[in-house]
Every structure is written in C-alpha cells, then in structure tokens.
mmCIF file of C-alpha atoms and ligand atoms in Angstrom:
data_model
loop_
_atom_site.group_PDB
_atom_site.id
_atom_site.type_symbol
_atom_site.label_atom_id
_atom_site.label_comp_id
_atom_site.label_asym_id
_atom_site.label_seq_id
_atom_site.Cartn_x
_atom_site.Cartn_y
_atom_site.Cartn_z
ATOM 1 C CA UNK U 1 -9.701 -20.322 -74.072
ATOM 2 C CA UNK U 2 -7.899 -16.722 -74.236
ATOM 3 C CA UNK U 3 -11.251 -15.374 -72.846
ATOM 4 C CA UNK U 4 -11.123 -18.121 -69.776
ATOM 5 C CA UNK U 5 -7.249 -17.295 -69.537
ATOM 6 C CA UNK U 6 -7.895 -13.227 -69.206
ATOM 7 C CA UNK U 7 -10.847 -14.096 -66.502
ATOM 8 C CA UNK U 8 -8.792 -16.291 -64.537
ATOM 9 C CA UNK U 9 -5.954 -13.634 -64.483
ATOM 10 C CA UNK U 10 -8.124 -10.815 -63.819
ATOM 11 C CA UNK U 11 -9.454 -13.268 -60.826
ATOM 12 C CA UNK U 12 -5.888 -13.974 -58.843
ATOM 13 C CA UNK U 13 -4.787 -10.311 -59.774
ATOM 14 C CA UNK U 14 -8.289 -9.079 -57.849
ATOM 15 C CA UNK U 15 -7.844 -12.016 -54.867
ATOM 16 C CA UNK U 16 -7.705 -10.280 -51.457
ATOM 17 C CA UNK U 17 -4.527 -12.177 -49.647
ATOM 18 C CA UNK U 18 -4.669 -10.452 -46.207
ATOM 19 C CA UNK U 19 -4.331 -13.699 -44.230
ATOM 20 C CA UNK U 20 -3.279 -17.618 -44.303
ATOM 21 C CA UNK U 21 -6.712 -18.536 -44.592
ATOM 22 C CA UNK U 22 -7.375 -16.405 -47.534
ATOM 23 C CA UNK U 23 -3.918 -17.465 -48.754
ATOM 24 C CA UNK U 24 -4.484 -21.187 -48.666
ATOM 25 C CA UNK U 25 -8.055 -20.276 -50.646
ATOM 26 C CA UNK U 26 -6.290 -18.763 -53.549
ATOM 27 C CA UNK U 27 -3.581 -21.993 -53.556
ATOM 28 C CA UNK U 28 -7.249 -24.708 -53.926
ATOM 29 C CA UNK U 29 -8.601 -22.325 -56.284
ATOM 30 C CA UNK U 30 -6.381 -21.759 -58.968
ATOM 31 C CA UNK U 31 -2.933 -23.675 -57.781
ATOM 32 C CA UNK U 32 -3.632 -26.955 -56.769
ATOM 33 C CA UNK U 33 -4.095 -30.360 -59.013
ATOM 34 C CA UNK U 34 -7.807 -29.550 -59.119
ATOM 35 C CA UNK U 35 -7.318 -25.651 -59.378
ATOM 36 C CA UNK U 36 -8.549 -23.691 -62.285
ATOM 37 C CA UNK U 37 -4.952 -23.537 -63.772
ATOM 38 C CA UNK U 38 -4.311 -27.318 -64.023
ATOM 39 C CA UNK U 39 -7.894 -27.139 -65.559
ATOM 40 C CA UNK U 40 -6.910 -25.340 -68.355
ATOM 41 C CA UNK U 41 -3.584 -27.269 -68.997
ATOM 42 C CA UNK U 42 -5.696 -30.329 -68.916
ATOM 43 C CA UNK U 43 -8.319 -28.710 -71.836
ATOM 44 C CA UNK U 44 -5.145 -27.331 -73.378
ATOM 45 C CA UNK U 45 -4.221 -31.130 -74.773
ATOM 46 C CA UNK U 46 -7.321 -31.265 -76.736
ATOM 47 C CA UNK U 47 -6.714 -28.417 -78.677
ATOM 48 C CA UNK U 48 -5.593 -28.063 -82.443
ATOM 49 C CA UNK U 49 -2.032 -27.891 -83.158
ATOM 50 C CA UNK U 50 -2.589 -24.068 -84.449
ATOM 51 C CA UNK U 51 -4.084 -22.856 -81.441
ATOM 52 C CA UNK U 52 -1.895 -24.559 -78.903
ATOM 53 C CA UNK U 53 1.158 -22.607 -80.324
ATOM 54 C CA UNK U 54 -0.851 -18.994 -79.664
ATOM 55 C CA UNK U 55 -2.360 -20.420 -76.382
ATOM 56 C CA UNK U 56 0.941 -22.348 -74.890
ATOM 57 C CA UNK U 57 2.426 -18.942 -74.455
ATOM 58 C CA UNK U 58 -0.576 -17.549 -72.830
ATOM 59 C CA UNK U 59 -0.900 -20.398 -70.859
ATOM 60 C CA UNK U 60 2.649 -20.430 -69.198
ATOM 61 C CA UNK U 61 2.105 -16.493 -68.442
ATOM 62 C CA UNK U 62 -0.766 -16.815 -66.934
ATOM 63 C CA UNK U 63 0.387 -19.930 -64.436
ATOM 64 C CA UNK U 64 3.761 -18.263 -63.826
ATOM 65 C CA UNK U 65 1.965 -14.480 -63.024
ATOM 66 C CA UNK U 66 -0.998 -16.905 -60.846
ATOM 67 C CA UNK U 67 1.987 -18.339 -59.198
ATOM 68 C CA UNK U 68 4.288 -15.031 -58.587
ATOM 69 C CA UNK U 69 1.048 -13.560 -56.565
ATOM 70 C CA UNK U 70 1.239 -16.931 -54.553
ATOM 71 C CA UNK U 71 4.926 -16.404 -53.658
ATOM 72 C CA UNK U 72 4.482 -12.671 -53.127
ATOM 73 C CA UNK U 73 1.470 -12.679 -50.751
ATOM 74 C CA UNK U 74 3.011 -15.352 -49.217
ATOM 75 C CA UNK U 75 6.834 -13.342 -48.438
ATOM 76 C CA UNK U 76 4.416 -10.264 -47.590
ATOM 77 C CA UNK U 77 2.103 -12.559 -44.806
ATOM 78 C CA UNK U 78 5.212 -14.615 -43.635
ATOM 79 C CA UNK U 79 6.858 -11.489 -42.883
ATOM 80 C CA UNK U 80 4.339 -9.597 -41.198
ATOM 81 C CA UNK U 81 3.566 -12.598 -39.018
ATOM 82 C CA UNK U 82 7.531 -12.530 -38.056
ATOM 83 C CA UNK U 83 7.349 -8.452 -37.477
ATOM 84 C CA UNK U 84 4.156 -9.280 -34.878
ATOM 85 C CA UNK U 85 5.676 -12.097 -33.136
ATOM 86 C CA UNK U 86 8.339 -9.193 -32.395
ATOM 87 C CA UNK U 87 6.739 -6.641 -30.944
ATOM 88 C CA UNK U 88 3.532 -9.045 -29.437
ATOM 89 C CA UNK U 89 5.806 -10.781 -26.917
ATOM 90 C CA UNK U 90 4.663 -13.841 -24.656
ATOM 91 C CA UNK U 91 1.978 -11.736 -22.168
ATOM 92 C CA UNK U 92 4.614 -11.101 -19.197
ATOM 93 C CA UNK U 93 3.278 -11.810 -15.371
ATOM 94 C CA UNK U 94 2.005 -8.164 -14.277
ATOM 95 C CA UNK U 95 3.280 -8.261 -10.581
ATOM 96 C CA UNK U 96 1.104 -5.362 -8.521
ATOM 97 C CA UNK U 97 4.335 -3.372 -5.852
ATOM 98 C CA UNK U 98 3.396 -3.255 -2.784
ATOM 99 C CA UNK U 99 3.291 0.115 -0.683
ATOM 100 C CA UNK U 100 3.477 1.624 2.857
ATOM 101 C CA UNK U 101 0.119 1.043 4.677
ATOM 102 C CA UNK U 102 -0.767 4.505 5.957
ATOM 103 C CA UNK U 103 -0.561 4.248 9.837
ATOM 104 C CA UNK U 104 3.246 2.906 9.321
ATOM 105 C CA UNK U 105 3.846 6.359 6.938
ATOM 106 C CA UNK U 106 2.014 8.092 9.733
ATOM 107 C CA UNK U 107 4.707 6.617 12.486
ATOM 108 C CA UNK U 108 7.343 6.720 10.323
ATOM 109 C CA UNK U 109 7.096 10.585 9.834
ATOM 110 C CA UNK U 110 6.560 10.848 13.837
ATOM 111 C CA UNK U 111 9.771 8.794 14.525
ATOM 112 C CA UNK U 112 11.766 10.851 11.828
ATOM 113 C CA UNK U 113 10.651 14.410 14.119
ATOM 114 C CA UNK U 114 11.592 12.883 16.900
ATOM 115 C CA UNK U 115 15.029 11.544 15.537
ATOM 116 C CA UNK U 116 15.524 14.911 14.479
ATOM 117 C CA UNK U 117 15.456 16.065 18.397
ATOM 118 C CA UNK U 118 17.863 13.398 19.651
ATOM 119 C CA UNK U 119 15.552 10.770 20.814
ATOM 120 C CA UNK U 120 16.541 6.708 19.721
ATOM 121 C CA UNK U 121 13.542 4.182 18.739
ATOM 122 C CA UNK U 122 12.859 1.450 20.854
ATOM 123 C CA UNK U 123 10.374 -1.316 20.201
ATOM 124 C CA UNK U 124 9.037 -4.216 22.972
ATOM 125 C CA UNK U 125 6.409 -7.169 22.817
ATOM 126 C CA UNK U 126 2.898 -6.892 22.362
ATOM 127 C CA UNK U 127 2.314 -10.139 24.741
ATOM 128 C CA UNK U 128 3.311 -8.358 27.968
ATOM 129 C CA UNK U 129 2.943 -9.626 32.005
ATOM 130 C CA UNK U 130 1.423 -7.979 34.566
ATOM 131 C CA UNK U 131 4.657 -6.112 35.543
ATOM 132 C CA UNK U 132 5.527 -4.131 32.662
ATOM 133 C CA UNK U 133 2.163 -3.185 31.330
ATOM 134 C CA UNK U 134 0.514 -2.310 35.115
ATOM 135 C CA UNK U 135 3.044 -2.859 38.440
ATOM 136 C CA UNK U 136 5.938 -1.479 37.176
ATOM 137 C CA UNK U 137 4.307 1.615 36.043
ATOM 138 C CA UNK U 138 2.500 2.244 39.335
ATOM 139 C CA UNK U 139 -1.400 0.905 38.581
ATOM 140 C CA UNK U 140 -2.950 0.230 41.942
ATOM 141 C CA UNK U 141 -3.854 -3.508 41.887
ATOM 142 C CA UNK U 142 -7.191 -2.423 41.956
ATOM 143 C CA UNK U 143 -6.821 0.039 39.081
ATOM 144 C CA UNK U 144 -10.082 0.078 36.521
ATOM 145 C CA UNK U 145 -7.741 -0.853 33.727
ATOM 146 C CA UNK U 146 -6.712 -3.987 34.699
ATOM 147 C CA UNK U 147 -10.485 -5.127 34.262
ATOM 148 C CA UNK U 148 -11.528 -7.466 32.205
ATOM 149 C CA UNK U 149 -13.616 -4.980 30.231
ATOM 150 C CA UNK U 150 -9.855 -3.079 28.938
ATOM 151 C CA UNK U 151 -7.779 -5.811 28.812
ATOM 152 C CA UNK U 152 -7.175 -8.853 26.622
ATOM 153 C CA UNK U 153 -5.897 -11.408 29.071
ATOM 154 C CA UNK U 154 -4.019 -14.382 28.360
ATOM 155 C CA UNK U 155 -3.954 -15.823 31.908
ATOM 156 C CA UNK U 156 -3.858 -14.054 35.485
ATOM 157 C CA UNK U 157 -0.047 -13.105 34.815
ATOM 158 C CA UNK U 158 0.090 -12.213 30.609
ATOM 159 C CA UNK U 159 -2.366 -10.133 28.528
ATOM 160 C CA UNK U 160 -2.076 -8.137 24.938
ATOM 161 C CA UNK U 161 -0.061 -4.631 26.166
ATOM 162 C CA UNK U 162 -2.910 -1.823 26.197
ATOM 163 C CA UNK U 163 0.177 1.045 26.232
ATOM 164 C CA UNK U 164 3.385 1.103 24.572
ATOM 165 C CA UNK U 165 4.201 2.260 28.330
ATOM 166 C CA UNK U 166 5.263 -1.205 29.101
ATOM 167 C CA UNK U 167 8.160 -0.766 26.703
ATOM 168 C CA UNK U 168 9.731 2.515 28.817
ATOM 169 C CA UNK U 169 9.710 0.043 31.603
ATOM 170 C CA UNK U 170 11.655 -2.461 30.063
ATOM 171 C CA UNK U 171 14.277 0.294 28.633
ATOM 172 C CA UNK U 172 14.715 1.751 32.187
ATOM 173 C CA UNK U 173 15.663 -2.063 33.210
ATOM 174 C CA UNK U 174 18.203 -2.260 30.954
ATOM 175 C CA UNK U 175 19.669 0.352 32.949
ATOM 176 C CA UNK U 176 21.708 2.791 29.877
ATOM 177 C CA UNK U 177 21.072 5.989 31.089
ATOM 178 C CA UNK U 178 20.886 8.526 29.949
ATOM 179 C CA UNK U 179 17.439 7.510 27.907
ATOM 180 C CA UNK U 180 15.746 9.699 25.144
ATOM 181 C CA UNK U 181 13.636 6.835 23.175
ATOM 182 C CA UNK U 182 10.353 6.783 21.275
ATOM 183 C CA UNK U 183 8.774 3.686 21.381
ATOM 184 C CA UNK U 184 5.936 3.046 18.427
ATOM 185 C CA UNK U 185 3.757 0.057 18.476
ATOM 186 C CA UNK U 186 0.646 -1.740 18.431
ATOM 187 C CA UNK U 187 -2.124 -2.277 21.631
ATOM 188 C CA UNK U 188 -4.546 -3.579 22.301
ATOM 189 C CA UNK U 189 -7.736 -2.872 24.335
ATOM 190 C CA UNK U 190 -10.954 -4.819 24.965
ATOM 191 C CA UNK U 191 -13.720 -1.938 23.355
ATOM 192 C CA UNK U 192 -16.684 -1.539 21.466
ATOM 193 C CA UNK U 193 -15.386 -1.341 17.563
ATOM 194 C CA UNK U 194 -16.583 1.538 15.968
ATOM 195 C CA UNK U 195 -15.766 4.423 13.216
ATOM 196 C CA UNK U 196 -13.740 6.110 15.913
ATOM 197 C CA UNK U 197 -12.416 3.574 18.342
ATOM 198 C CA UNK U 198 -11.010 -0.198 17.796
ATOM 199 C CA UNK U 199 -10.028 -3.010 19.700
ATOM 200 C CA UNK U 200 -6.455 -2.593 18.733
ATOM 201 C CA UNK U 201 -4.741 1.068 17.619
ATOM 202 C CA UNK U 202 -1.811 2.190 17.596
ATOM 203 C CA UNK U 203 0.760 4.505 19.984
ATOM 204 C CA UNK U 204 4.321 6.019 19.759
ATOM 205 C CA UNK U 205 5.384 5.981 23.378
ATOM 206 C CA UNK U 206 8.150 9.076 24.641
ATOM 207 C CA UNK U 207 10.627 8.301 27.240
ATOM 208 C CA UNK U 208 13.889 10.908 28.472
ATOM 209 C CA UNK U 209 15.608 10.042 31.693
ATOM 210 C CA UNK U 210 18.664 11.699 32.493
ATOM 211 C CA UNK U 211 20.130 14.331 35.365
ATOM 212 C CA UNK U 212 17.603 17.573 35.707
ATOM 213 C CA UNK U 213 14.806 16.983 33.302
ATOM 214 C CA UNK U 214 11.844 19.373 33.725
ATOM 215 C CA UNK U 215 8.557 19.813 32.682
ATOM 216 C CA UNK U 216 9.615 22.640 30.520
ATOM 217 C CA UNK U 217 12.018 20.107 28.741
ATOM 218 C CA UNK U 218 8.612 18.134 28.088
ATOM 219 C CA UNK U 219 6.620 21.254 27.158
ATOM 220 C CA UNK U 220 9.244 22.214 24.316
ATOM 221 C CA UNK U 221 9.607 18.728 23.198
ATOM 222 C CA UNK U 222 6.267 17.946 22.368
ATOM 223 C CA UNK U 223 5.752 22.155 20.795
ATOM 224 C CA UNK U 224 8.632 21.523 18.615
ATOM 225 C CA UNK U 225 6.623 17.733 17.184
ATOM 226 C CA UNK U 226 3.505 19.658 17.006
ATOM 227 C CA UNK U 227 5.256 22.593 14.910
ATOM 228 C CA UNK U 228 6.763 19.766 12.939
ATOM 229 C CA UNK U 229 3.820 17.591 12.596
ATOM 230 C CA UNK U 230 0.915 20.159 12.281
ATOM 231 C CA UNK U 231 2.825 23.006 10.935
ATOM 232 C CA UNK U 232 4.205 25.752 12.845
ATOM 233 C CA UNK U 233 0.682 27.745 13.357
ATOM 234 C CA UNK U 234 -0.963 24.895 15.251
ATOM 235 C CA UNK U 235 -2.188 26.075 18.501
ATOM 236 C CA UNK U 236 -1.830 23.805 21.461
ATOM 237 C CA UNK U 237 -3.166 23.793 25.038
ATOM 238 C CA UNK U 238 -1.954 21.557 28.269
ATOM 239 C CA UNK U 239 -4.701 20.512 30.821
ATOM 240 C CA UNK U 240 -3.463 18.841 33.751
ATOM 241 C CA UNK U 241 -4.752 14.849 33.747
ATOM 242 C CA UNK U 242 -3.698 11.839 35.893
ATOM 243 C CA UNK U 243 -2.111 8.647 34.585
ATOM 244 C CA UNK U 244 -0.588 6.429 37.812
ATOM 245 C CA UNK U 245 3.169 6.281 36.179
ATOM 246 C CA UNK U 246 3.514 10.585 36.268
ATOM 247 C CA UNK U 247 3.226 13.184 37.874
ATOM 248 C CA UNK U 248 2.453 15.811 37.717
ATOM 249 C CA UNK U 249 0.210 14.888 34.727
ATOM 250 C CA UNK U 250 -1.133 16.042 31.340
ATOM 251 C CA UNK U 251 -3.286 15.478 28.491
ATOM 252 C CA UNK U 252 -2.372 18.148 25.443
ATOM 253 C CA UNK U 253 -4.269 19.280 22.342
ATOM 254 C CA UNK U 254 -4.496 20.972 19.274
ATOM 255 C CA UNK U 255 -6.916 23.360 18.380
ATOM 256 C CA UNK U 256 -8.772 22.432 15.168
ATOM 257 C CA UNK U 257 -11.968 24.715 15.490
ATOM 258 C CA UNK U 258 -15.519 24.197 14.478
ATOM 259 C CA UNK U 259 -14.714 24.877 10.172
ATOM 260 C CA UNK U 260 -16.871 22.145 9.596
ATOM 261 C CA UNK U 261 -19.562 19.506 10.846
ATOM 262 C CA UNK U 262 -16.589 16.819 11.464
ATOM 263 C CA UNK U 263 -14.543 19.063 13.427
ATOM 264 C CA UNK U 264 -17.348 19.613 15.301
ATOM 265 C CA UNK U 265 -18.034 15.722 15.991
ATOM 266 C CA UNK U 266 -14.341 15.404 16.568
ATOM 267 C CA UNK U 267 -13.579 17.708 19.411
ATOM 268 C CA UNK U 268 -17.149 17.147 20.560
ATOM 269 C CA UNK U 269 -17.950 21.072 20.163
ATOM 270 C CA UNK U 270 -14.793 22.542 21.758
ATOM 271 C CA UNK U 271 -12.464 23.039 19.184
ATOM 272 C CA UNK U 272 -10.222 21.342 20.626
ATOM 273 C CA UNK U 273 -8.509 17.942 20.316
ATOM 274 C CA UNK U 274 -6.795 15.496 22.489
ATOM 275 C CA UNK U 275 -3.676 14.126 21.037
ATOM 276 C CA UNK U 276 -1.503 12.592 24.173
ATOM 277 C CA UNK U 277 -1.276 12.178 27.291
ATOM 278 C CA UNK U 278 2.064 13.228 28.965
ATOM 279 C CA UNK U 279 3.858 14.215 32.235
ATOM 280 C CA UNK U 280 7.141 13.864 34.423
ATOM 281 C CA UNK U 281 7.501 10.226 35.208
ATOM 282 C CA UNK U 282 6.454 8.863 38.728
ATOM 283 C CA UNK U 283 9.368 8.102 41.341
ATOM 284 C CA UNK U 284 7.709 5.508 42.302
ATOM 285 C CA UNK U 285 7.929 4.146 38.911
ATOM 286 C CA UNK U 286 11.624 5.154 38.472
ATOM 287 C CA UNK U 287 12.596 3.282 41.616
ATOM 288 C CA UNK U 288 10.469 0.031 40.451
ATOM 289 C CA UNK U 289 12.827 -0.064 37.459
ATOM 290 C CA UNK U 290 15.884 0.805 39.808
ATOM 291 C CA UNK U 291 16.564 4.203 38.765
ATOM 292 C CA UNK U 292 18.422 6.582 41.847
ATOM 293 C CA UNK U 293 15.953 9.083 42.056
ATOM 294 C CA UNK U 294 18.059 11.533 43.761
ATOM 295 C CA UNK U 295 20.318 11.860 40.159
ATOM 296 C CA UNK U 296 17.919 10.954 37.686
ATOM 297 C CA UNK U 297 14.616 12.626 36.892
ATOM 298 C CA UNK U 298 12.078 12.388 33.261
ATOM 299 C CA UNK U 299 9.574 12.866 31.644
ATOM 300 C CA UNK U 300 7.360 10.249 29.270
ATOM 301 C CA UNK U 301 4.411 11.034 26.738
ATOM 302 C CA UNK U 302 2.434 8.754 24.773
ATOM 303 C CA UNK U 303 1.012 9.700 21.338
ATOM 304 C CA UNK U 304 -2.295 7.855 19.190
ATOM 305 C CA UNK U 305 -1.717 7.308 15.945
ATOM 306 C CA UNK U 306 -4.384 5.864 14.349
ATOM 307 C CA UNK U 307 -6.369 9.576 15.231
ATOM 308 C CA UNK U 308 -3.754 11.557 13.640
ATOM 309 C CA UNK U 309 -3.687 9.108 10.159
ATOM 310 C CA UNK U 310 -7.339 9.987 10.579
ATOM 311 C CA UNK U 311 -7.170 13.953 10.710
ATOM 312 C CA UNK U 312 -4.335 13.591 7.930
ATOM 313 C CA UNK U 313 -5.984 11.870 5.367
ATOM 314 C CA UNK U 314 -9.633 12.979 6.602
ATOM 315 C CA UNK U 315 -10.707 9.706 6.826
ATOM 316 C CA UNK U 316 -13.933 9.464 8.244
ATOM 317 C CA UNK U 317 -14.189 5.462 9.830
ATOM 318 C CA UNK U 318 -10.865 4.065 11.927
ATOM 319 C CA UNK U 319 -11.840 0.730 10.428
ATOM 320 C CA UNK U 320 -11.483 1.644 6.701
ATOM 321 C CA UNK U 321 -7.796 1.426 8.001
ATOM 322 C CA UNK U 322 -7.595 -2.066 8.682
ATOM 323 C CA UNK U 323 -10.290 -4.390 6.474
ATOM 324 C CA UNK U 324 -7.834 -4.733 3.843
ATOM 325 C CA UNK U 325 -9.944 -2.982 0.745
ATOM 326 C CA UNK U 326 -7.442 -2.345 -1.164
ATOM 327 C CA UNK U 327 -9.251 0.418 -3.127
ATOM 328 C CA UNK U 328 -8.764 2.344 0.044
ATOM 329 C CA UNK U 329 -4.928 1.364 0.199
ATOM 330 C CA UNK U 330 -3.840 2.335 -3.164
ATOM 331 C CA UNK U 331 -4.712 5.774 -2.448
ATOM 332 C CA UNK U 332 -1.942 5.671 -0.574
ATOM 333 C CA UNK U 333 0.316 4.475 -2.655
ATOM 334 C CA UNK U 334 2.355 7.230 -2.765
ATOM 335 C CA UNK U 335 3.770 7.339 0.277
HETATM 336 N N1 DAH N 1 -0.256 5.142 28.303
HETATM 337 C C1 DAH N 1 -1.239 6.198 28.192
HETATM 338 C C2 DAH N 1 -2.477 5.674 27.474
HETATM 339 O O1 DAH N 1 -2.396 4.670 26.833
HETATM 340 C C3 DAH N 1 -0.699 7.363 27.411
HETATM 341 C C4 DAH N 1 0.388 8.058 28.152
HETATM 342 C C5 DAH N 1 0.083 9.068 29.024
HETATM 343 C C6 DAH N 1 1.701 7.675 28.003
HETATM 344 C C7 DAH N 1 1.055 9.736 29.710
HETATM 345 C C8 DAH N 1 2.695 8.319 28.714
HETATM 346 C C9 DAH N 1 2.346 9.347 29.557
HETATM 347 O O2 DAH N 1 3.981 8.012 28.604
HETATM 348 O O3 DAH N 1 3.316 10.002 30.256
HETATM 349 O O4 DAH N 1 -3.486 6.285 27.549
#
C-alpha cells in the first residue's frame, strides 16, 4: 500500500489543472466516493493492526496533500476567471461616426471665402414655379431651357429648379437692400448621366445689389475666391457669354494646362477650364423683382460644385459621388 500511496501522490502532484474541466477530472479521479483516495481508505480496513498504525499516517497525508492541490488549483482558476471577467467586458455596440459627404466640405469651404468678403448665405426651394426659375430672370418664353429635354417638370406652372438663380430672385423680392448673398444648393436638369455630367449637381449662386456696383467689383470678387480657392498662382481668363438675366455676360476659367491625359480630357485640349458663369445683372430682371434701377445696380455669378469636388479630390466619375459606396466616402472622412 505505501507503493500505491507514493504513485497516487506522485499522480495529483503531476495533474495539469489549467481549467474547470481538467479541475473537475482530478475531483472523479482521486476525490470523489469512487476516487482512488476513498479506494485506499476502503482497502485500508482490511489491513493488520501493525500496518494500519505505519499506513494511517501515510494515508491522512496523502488525502490532505490530494486535497490541498484541489483547493489550490481551484483559488488559482476561480481567480483568474474573476481577473478575465474584468478586463473581457460584455462586447460593447461599435457605433461607425458619421462624416461630411465631400460636395457639402466642398461648399462649405466656398461659403466660408465668400463670408470672408462680406457676402450672407441664402438658401431657397428646390420645387420652384415658372417665375423664379425662368420669367423673373428674363428667359424668353420660348427659351431652349424651358424644354422638356432640361427640365424636370411637375406640371405647366412647377418643375425641379435647374439654377440656384431662382433663389437671387426671391432675395431681391424680399426687398433688403443692400444684398451681398451666396446662395448654395442642389438642381436639377433632365441629361444624359454620365462620369462627367448628372441629372442633378450642385451650384453656389452669387448675388450683390446695392448703389454703383461694377463689373470690376465682379472681376475682383470672383479673383480674390479663385486666389482663395485655387491658391494665389491660379491663372484665370473672362470670355464674354450670354445668360438672359445679365448683361453684359461672362463665363470665367482657370487655367489647368495639358500636365496630364485628364487635364487634357477636361478642358477638351485648351488648357483651360470653365468654372462659372457670371455678369452684371439684367435691368430687366431687377425691375421684375421691383428693384429702382436708376439707384440700384449688381452683379450675380453662379459657381458648379460638383466639378470643383472633382478637380480637388481627382476623382475621375461624378457618380462615384453619389451611389453611396461607402468605401469611397470614408476617404473622406477627414474632413
Ligand atoms: N444659372 C447659370 C447656369 O446654371 C449660371 C449663372 C450664370 C449664374 C451667370 C449667374 C450668372 O448668377 O450671373 O448655368
């Protein structure tokens, strides 16, 4: 029996106790009723009085030394498992932040230049009537771009706005002159979609009324954005253009050059890129809106957006903007 007493010792002492499993192993194999311990208390009775006083000793070491490597691996287990539960907290609900979409970082930086030079924002609806998107701003009721090709109509009277021009119209209603407003906002027009043109893009609109505006007020106004915008090298060029609601009229640009095979595509071999369309507004279109055109003169200019997010970022497709991938998005995260 001292030989089955050493073994059974040498057994628990070698026991790996790493988990509850293993733990609950060791209790059926040597602790329990069945257990080799009990075994040997039970085969301990039959013995001879002699050995049972050497043995009885033996016997109560080894249970009490089987039963202290219970008690320890179990402190040792129950107190790691406490230590994880502590720093392995319930999972927590991963919430992904939100971010500015890049055409309303592109505006925002547009309306904060133009803040900068004086000039209030002003914003209007994007369901418009016939009088503030066209009449009002001097479209001959014949004009091309009241077709039904350019314009989303609702009914004979209402369509989507295809200019935030509509929106200087209803600010020179109000009447508060002076004016010196930028108007940003979406439109709408009925095109072919494509990598460079959608049916809906975006504008910031440019309105100043007041007492002896000039076209060199206009000129200076739109160099000092450009300087702002493009950096103060950009080189810029004014062609005269006609829109009905100025005059005179005038498309500018900014010269990008022919570096590369895009640049090439984008200002079709020229260089050069169109970025608005400007000019001093129309009389006519000052006296629709009941301005006295013998004290008040102005000038308006409307901006596209969606191009300039496009040269910014060098994105390639218009429509990348807008399909709501957000692998595209989170690169702008940042802004
Ligand atoms: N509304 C014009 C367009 O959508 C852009 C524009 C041109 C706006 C000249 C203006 C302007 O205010 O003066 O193409």
């Amino acid at each position: 029996m001292k030989d089955q007493i050493d073994k059974i010792i040498n057994e628990a002492e070698q026991f790996a106790i790493t988990t509850i499993d293993q733990l609950e192993s060791y209790k059926i194999r040597f602790l329990v009723k069945k257990g080799l311990v009990n075994q040997l208390f039970i085969d301990f009775k039959d013995l001879a009085s002699e050995e049972k006083k050497i043995l009885g000793k033996e016997l109560n070491v080894l249970k009490s030394r089987v039963e202290e490597l219970y008690n320890n691996a179990e402190v040792e287990l129950r107190s790691a498992q406490s230590v994880n539960k502590k720093i392995n907290p319930l999972p927590g609900y991963y919430s992904e932040l939100g971010s500015r979409h890049p055409i309303s970082a592109i505006i925002d930086e547009m309306t904060s230049i133009f803040e900068r030079l004086g000039f209030s924002i002003s914003t209007g609806p994007e369901i418009e009537d016939d009088w503030h998107n066209f009449s009002a701003l001097n479209f001959p009721y014949n004009h091309p771009a009241r077709d039904m090709q350019d314009t989303f109509f609702v009914d004979d009277e209402i369509a989507l706005r295809t200019h935030t021009s509509s929106v200087q119209v209803r600010l020179m209603e109000e009447g508060n002159l002076p004016i010196r407003s930028i108007m940003p906002g979406r439109v709408y027009r009925n095109e072919a979609i494509s990598a460079r043109s959608n049916c809906f893009f975006h504008q910031v609109e440019g309105l100043y009324i007041d007492k002896g505006v000039s076209f060199s007020d206009l000129k200076q106004t739109l160099y000092n954005f450009v300087q702002e915008f493009f950096g103060t090298n950009t080189r810029v060029r004014f062609r005269a253009s006609y829109f009905p609601f100025t005059e005179p009229s005038a498309e500018m640009d900014i010269y990008l050059g022919l570096d590369t095979e895009s640049d090439y595509r984008l200002t079709k071999g020229t260089g050069w890129l169109e970025i608005l369309g400007c000019g001093m507004v129309d009389p006519n279109v000052l006296e629709n809106c009941k301005i006295d055109t013998s004290l008040y003169s102005g000038f308006a200019f409307g901006l596209g957006v969606d191009r300039m997010a496009m040269l910014k970022f060098g994105v390639k497709d218009l429509r990348t903007f807008f399909n709501g991938d957000k692998r595209f998005l989170e690169q702008f995260s940042s802004l």
